[in-house]
Tab-separated table of C-alpha atoms and ligand atoms in Angstrom:
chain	number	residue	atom	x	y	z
D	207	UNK	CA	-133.329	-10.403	112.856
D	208	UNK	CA	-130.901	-7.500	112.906
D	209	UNK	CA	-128.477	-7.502	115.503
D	210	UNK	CA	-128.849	-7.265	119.243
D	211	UNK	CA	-126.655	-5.186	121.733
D	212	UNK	CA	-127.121	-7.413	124.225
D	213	UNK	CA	-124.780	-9.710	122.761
D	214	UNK	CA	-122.191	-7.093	123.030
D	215	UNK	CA	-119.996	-6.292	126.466
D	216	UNK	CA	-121.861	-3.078	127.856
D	217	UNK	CA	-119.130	-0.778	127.194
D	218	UNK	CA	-118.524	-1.812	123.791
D	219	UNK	CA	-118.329	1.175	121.078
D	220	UNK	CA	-120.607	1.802	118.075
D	221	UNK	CA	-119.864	3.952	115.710
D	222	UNK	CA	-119.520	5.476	112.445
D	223	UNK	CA	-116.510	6.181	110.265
D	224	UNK	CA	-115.437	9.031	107.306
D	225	UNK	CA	-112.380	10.192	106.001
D	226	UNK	CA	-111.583	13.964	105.451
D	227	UNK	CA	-111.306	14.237	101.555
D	228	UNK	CA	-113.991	11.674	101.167
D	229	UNK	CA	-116.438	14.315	102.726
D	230	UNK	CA	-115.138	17.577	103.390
D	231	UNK	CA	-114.459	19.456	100.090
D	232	UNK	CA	-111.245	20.392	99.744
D	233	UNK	CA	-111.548	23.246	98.162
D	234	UNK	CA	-113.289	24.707	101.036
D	235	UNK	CA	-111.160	26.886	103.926
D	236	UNK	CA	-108.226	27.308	102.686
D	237	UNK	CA	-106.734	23.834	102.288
D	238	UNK	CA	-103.658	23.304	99.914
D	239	UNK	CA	-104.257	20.808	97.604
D	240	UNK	CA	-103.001	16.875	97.588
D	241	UNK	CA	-101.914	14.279	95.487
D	242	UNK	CA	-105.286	13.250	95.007
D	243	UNK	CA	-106.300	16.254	93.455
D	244	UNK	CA	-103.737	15.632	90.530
D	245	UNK	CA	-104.287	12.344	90.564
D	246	UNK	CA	-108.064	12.328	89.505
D	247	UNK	CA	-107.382	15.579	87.120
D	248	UNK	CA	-105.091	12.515	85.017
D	249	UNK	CA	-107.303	11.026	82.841
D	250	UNK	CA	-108.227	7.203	83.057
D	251	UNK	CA	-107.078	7.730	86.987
D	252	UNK	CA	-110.962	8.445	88.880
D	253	UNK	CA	-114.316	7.456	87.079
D	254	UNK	CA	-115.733	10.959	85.428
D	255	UNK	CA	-112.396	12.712	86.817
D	256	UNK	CA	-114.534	13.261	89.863
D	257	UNK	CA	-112.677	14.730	93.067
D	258	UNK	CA	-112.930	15.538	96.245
D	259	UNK	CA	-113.349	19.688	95.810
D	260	UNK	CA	-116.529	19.601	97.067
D	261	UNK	CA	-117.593	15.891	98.070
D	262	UNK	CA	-120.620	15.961	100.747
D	263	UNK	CA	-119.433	19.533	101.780
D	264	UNK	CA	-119.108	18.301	105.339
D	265	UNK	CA	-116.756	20.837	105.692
D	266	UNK	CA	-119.927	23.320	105.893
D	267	UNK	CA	-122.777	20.852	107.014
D	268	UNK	CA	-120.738	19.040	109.736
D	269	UNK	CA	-123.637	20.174	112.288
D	270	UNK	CA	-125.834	18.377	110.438
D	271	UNK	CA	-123.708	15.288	109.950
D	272	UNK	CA	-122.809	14.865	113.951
D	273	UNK	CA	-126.637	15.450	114.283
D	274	UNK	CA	-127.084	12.590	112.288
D	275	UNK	CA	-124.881	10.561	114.186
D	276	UNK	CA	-126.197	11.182	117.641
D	277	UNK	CA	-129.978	10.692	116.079
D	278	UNK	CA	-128.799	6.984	115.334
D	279	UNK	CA	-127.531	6.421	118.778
D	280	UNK	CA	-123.648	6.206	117.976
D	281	UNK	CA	-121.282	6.275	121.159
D	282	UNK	CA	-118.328	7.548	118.434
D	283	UNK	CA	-117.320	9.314	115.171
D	284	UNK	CA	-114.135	7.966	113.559
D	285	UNK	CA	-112.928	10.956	111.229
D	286	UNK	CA	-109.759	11.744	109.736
D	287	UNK	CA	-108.000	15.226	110.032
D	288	UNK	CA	-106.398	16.674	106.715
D	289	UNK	CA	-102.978	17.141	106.348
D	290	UNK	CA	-102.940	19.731	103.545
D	291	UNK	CA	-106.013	21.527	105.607
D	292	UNK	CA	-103.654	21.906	108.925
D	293	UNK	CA	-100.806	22.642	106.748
D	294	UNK	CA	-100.968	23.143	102.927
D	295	UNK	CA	-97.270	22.850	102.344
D	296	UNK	CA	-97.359	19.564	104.560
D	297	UNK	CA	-93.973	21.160	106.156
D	298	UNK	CA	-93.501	24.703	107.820
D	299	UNK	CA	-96.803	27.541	108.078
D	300	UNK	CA	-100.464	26.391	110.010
D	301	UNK	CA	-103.192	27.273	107.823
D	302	UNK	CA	-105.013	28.422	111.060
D	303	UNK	CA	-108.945	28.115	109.293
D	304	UNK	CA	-108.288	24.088	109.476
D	305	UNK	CA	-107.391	23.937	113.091
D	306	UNK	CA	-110.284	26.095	113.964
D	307	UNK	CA	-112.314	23.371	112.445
D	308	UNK	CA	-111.167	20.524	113.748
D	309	UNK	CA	-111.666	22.251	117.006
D	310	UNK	CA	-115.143	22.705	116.554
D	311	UNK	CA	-115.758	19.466	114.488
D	312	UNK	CA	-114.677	17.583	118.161
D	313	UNK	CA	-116.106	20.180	120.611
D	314	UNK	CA	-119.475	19.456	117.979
D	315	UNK	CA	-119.175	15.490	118.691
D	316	UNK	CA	-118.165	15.566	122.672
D	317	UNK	CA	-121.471	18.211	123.037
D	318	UNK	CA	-123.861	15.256	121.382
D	319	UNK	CA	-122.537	12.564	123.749
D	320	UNK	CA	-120.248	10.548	121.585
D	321	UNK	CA	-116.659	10.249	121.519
D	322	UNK	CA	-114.280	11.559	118.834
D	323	UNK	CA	-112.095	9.018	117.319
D	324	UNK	CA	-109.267	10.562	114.913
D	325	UNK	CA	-107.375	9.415	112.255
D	326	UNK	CA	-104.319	11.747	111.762
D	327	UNK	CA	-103.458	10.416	108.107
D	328	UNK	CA	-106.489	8.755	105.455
D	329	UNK	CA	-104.205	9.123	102.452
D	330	UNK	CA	-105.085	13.111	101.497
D	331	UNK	CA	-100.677	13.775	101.130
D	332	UNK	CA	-99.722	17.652	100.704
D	333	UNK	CA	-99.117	18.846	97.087
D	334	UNK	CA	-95.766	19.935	97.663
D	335	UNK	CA	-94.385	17.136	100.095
D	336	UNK	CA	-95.932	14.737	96.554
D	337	UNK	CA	-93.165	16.567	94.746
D	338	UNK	CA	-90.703	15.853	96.473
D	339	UNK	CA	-91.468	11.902	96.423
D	340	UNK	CA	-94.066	12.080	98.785
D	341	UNK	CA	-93.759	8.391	100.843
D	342	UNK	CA	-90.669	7.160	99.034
D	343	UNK	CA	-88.746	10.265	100.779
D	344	UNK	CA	-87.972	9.722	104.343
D	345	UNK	CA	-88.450	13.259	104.503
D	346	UNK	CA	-91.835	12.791	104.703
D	347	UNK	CA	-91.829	10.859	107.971
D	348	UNK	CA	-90.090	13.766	109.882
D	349	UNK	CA	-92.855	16.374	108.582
D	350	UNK	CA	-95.783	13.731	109.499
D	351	UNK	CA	-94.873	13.453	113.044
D	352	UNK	CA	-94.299	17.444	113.044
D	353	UNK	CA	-97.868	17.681	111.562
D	354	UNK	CA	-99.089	14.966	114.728
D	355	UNK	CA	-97.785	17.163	117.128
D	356	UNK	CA	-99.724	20.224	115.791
D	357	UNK	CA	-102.909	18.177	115.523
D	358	UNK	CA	-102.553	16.911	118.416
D	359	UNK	CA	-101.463	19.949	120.754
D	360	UNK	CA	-104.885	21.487	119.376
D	361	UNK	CA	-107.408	18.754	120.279
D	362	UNK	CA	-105.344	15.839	121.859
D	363	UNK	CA	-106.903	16.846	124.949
D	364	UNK	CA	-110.254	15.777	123.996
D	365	UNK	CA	-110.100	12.776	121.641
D	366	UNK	CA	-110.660	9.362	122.698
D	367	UNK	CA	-108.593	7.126	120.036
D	368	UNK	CA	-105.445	8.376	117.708
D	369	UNK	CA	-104.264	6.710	114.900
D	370	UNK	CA	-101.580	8.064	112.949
D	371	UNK	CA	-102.388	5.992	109.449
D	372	UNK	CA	-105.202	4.355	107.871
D	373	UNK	CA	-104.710	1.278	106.084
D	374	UNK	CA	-100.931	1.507	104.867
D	375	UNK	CA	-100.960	-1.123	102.352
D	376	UNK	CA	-103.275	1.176	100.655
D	377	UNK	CA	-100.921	4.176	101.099
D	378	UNK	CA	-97.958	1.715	99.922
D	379	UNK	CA	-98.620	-1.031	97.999
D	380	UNK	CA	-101.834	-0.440	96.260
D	381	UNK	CA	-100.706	3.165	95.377
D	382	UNK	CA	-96.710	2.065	94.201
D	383	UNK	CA	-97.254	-1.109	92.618
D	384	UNK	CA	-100.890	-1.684	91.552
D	385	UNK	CA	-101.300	1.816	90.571
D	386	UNK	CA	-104.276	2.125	91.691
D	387	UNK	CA	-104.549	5.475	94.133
D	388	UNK	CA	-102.465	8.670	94.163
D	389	UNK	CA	-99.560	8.347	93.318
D	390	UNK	CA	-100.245	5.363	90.389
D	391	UNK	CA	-97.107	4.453	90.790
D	392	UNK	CA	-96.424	0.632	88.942
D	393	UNK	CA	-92.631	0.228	90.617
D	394	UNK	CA	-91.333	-1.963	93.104
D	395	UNK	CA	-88.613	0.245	94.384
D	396	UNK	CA	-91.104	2.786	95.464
D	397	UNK	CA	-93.515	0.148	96.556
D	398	UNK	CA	-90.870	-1.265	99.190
D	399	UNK	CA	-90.042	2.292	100.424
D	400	UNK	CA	-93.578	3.530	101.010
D	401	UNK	CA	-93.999	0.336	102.554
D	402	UNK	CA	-91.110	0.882	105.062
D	403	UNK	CA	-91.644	4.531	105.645
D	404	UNK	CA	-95.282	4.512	105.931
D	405	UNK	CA	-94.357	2.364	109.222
D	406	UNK	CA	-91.586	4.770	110.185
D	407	UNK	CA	-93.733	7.647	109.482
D	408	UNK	CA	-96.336	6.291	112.213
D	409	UNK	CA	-93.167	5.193	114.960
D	410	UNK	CA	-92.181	8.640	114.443
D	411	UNK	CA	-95.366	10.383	115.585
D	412	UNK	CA	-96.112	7.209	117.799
D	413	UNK	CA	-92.920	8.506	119.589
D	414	UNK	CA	-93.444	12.608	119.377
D	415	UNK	CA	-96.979	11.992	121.019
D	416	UNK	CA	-95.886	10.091	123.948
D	417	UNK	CA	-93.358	12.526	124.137
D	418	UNK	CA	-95.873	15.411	124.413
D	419	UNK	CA	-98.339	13.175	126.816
D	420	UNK	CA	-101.011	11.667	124.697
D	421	UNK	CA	-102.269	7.841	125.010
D	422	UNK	CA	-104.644	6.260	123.390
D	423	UNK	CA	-102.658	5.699	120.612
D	424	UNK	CA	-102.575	3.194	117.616
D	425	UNK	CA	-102.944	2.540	113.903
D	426	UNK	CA	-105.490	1.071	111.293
D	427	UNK	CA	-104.483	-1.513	109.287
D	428	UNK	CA	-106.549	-3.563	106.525
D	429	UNK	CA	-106.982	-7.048	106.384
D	430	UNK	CA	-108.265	-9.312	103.473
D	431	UNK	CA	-108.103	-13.162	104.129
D	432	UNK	CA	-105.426	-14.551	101.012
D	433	UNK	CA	-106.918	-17.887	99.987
D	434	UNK	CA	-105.761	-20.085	97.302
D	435	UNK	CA	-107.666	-20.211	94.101
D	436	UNK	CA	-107.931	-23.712	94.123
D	437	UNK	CA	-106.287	-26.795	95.857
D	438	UNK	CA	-102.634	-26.771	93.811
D	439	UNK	CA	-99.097	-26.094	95.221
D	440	UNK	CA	-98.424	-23.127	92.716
D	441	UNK	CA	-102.117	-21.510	94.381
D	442	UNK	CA	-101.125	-22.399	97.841
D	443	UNK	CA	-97.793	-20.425	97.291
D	444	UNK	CA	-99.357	-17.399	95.279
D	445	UNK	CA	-102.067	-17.125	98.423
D	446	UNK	CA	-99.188	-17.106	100.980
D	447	UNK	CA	-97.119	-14.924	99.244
D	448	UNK	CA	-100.264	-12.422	99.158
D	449	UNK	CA	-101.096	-13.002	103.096
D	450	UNK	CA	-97.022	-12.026	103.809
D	451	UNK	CA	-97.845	-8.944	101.588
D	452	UNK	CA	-101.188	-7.549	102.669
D	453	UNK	CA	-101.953	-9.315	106.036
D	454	UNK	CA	-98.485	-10.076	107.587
D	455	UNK	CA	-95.876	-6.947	106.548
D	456	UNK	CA	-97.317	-4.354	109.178
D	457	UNK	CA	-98.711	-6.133	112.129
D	458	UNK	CA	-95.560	-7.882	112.070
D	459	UNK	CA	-93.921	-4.667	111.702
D	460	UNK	CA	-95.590	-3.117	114.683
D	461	UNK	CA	-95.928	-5.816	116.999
D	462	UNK	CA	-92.338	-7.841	116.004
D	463	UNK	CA	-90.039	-5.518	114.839
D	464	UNK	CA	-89.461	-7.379	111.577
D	465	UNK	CA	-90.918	-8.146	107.936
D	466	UNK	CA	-92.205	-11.402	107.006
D	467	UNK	CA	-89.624	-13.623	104.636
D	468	UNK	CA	-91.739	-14.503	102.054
D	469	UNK	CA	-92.369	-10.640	101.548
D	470	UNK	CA	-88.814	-9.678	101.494
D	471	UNK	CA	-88.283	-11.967	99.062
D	472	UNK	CA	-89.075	-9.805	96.612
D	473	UNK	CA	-88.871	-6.484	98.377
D	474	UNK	CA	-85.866	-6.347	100.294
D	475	UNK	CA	-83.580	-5.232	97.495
D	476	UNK	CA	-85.623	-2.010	97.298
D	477	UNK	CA	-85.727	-1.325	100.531
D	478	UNK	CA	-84.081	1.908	101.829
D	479	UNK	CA	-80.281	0.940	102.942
D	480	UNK	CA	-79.917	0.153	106.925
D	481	UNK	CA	-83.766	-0.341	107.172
D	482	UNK	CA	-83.602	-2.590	110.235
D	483	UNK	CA	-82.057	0.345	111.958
D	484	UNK	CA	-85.851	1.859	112.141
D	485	UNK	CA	-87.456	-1.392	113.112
D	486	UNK	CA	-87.454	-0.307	116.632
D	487	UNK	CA	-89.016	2.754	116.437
D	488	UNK	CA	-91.855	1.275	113.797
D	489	UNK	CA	-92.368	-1.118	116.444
D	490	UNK	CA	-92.971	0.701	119.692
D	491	UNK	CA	-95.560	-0.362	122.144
D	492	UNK	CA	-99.474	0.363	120.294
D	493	UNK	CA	-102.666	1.411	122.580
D	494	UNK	CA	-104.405	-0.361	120.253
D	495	UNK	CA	-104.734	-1.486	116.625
D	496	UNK	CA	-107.568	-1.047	114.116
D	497	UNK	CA	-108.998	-3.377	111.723
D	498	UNK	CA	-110.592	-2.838	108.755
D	499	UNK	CA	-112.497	-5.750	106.711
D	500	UNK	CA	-114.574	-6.016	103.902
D	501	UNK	CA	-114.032	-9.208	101.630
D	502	UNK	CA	-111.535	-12.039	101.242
D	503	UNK	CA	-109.495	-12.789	97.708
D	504	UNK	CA	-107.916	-15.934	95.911
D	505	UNK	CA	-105.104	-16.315	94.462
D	506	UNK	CA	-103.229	-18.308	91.809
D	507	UNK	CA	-99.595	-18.178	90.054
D	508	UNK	CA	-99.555	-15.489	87.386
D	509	UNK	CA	-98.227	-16.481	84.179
D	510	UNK	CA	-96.126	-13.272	84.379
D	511	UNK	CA	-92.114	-14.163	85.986
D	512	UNK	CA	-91.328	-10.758	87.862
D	513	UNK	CA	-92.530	-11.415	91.447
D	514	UNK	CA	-95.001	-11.761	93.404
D	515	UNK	CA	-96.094	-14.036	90.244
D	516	UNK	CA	-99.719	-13.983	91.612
D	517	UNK	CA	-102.725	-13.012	89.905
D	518	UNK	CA	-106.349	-12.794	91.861
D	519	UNK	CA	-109.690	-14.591	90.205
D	520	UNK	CA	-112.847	-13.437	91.049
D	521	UNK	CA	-114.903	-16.171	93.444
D	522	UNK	CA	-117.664	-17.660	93.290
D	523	UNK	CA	-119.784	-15.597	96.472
D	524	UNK	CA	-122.278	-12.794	96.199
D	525	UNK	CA	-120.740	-9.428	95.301
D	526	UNK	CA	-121.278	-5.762	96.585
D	527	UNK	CA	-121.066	-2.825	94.060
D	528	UNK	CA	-117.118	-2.687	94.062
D	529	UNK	CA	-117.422	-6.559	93.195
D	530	UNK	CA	-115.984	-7.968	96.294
D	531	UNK	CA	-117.028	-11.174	97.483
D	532	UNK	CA	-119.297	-10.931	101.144
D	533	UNK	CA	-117.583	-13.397	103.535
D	534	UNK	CA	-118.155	-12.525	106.816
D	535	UNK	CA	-116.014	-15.635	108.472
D	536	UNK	CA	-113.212	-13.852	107.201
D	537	UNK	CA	-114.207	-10.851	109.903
D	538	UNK	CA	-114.065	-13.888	112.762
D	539	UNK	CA	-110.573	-15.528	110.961
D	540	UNK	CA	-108.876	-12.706	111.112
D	541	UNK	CA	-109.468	-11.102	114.758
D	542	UNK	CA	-109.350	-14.353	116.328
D	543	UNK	CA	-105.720	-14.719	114.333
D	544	UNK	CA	-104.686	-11.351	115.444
D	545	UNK	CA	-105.439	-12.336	118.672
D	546	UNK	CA	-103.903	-15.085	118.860
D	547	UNK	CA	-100.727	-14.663	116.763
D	548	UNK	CA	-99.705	-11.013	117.631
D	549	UNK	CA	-101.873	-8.887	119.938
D	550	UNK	CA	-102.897	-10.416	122.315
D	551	UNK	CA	-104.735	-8.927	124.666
D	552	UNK	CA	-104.322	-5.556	123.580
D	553	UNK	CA	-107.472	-3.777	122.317
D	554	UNK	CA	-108.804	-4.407	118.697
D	555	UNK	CA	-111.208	-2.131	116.812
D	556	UNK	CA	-113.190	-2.942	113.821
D	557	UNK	CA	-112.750	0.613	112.530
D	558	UNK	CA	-114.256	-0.468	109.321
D	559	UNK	CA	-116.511	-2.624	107.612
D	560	UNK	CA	-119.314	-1.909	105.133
D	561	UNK	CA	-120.836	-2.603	102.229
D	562	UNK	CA	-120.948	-0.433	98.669
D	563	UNK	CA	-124.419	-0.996	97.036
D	564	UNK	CA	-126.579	0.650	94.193
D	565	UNK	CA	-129.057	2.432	96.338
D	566	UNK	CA	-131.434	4.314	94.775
D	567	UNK	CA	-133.888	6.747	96.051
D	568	UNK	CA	-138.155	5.462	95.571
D	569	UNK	CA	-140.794	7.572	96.914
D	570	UNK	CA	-138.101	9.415	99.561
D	571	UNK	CA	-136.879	5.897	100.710
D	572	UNK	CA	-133.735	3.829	100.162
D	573	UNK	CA	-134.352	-0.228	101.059
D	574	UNK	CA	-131.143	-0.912	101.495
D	575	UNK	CA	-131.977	-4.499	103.295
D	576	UNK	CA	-128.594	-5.979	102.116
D	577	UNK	CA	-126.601	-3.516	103.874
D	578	UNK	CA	-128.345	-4.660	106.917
D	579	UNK	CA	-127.745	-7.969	106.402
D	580	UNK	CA	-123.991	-7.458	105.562
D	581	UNK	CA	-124.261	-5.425	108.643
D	582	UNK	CA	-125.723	-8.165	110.879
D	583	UNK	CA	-123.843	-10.782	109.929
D	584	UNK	CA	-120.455	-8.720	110.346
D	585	UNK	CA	-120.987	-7.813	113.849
D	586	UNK	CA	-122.428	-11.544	114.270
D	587	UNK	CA	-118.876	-12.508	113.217
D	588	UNK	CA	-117.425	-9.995	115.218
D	589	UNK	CA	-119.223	-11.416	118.615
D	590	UNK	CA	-118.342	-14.361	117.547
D	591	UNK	CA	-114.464	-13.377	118.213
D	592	UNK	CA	-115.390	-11.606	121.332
D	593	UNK	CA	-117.147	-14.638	122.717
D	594	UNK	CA	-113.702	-16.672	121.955
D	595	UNK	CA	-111.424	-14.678	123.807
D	596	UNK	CA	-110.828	-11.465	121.083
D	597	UNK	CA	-110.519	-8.250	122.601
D	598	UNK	CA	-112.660	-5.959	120.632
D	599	UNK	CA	-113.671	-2.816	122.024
D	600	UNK	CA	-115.799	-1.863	119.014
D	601	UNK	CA	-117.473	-1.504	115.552
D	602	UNK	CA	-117.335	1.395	113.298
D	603	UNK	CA	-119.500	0.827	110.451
D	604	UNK	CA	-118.068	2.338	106.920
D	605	UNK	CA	-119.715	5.013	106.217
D	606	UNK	CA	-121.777	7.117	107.457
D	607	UNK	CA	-122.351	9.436	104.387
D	608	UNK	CA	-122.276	8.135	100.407
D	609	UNK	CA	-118.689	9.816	99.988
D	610	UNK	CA	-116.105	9.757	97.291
D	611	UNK	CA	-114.962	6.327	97.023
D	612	UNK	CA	-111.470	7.376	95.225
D	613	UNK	CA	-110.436	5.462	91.918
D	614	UNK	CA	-114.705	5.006	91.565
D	615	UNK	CA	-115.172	8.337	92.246
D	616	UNK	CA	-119.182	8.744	93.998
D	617	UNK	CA	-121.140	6.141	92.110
D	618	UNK	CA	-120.207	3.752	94.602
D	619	UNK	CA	-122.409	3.984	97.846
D	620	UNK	CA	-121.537	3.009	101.024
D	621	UNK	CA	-122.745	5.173	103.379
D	622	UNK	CA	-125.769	4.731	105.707
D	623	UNK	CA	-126.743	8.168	104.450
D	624	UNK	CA	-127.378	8.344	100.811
D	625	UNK	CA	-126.287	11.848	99.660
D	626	UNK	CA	-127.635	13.673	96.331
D	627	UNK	CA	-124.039	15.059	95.228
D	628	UNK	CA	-126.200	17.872	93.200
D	629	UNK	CA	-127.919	19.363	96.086
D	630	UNK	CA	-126.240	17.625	98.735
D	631	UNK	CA	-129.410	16.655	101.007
D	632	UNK	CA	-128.779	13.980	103.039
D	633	UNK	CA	-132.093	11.137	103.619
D	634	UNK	CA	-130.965	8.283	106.117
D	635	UNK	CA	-131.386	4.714	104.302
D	636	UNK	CA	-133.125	1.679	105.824
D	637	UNK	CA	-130.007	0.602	107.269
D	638	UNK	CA	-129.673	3.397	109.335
D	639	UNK	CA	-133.091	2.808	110.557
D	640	UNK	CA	-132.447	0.063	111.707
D	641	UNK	CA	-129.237	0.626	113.453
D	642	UNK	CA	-130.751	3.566	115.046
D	643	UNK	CA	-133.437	0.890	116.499
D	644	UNK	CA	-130.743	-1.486	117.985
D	645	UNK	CA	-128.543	1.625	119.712
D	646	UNK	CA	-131.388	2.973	120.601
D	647	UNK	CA	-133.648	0.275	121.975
D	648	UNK	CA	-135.948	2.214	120.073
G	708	LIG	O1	-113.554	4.275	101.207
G	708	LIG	C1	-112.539	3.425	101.672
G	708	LIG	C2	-111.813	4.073	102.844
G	708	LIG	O2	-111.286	5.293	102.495
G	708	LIG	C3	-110.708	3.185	103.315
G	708	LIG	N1	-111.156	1.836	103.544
G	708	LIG	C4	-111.945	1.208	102.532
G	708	LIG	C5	-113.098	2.110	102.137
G	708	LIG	C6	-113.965	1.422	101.055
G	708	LIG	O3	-113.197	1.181	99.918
């Protein structure tokens, strides 16, 4: 059976989630270009040297898109505002095209009944701010909370959630010292800065928007449960090293004011000088915090000495189209942890959670049936934490278009909407079908 609002509180949120570059096209309306852009024109960097110039066009068929949405019965639409589209310098002159259409983009989702959920930062960082050492420069902080406050005067007034940063061990680690996104950086100095001054990026327009009156205000962090690869010491270590890393370093950040030990281990010496001094600001009282979740990884000691000394090793569960394992328990583990160890009662969101598969078109149709059952058996685990004691307020499923998936460029499909990236129609999948059903009692 697919799954049943009933067993969710009656004012719980449903909803859908997308991320500017992954749909827009950035080459549309004047938007400067960011570090993505350079990033998948370096060979080896994005499968095909794909991009996000033109993506799913949203930028043009956003009508269509938030029709989409409503048709399936969504109360919200999580999006992401782009930097370089508000300001293509990232610093100084309004590039006055993108405000007009983030204006209409939330006017568009508040006149079809749903409520618009923004993200102020999913990892599209201005060309020219890049240059100048993008999220290792402190800099940078100063101009994000500047770019907030222009975002915000503009539509503040009429969205229901804020966060300022999607997923910053993404934007820090994953980017500095796996190499993986924009900037492919392999260094540990830079790691441990973007890591700090992701954090003090968000205090810093945490604090300018209370300043100027807004609520609702939080961030969206990932979370991937850190288990050892098998039942030695050495794994144990490697896993809890990891869990300091990925899991620990910015909830503990936000809600404690300080950085777990067994991740300054290895970081602290790169950290910017007088770092604590921020601590206070990074960790400033949050409306709420978001949660994204899609797999779990193991861990074991790397043969390599430079720390973290950990290496991952694929497991032994089923695997989506990006290879990750499907664990849903981990979705329970790790809001029922948050709850417990550092929120509280304050409100959680799963602001993503999805599933990458190889859909193909037959006769019109996509069968995506395992996306619905990765779907039903992630919000299972998600009632499952509401019904002991977790606060969750709601579920955005990721996505709801096929968009460009970064490093993989667009082969990999998420969305509940396949999209033909040659003619850009849209045909709703099975899964969305059936979604629509459940929202809709239909
Ligand atoms: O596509 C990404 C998104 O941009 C951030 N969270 C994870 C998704 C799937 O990889």
């Amino acid at each position: 059976m697919f799954f049943d609002r009933s067993r969710f509180p009656d004012k719980f949120t449903f909803g859908a989630a997308t991320a500017a570059y992954q749909i827009e096209g950035n080459a549309k309306g004047n938007a400067g270009q960011n570090h993505w852009d350079t990033f998948a024109a370096t060979p080896g960097n994005v499968v095909g040297a794909q991009n996000g110039a033109r993506a799913c066009d949203h930028y043009t068929f956003w009508q269509q898109d938030l029709d989409l949405m409503q048709a399936a019965g969504f109360d919200a639409y999580r999006f992401s505002t782009s930097w370089p589209r508000v300001q293509p310098d990232g610093r100084g002159a309004v590039n006055p095209e993108g405000l007009d259409f983030y204006d209409r983009l939330v006017d568009g989702v508040l006149d079809r009944g749903m409520d618009p959920y923004v993200t102020l930062y999913h990892w599209d960082l201005p060309l020219p701010l890049a240059d100048k050492g993008g999220w290792c420069n402190r800099d940078t902080c100063a101009h994000f909370a500047d770019y907030a406050e222009i975002i915000m005067d503009r539509i503040g007034d009429r969205v229901a959630s804020t966060a300022t940063v999607n997923e910053p061990w993404c934007i820090s680690y994953l980017s500095h010292f796996l190499g993986q996104h924009a900037p492919g950086l392999r260094d540990i100095r830079a790691t441990a800065r973007s890591m700090h001054h992701i954090l003090l990026a968000h205090g810093m327009a945490m604090s300018r928007l209370r300043q100027t009156g807004h609520d609702g205000l939080g961030l969206v962090l990932n979370f991937e449960p850190a288990q050892p690869a098998d039942e030695s010491e050495a794994s144990a270590r490697a896993a809890a090293t990891q869990h300091a890393i990925y899991n620990r370093w910015f909830i503990e950040a936000v809600t404690r004011g300080k950085y777990p030990e067994e991740a300054l281990l290895g970081l602290e010496p790169h950290l910017p000088q007088h770092w604590q001094d921020d601590m206070e600001i990074i960790s400033q009282p949050l409306d709420f915090v978001g949660v994204n979740y899609y797999t779990r990884s193991l861990y074991e000691p790397a043969a390599e000495p430079a720390w973290p000394g950990t290496r991952s090793k694929q497991g032994p569960l089923k695997k989506t189209q990006m290879g990750w394992e499907v664990y849903p328990q981990g979705l329970e583990d790790i809001l029922l942890w948050l709850s417990a160890e550092y929120v509280g009662d304050l409100p959680l969101y799963v602001t993503e959670n999805g599933i990458a598969l190889a859909d193909r078109l037959e006769d019109g149709k996509i069968h995506d049936t395992e996306r619905c059952a990765y779907i039903t058996e992630h919000l299972q685990a998600t009632a499952n934490a509401l019904s002991l004691g977790a606060n969750i307020k709601g579920f955005f499923y990721w996505s709801l278009l096929d968009n460009f998936e970064w490093a993989h460029g667009y082969d990999k499909r998420f969305g509940l909407v396949h999209v033909d990236f040659k003619t850009l129609r849209r045909v709703p999948k099975f899964s969305y079908y059936m979604l629509q059903k459940a929202l809709t009692n239909g």
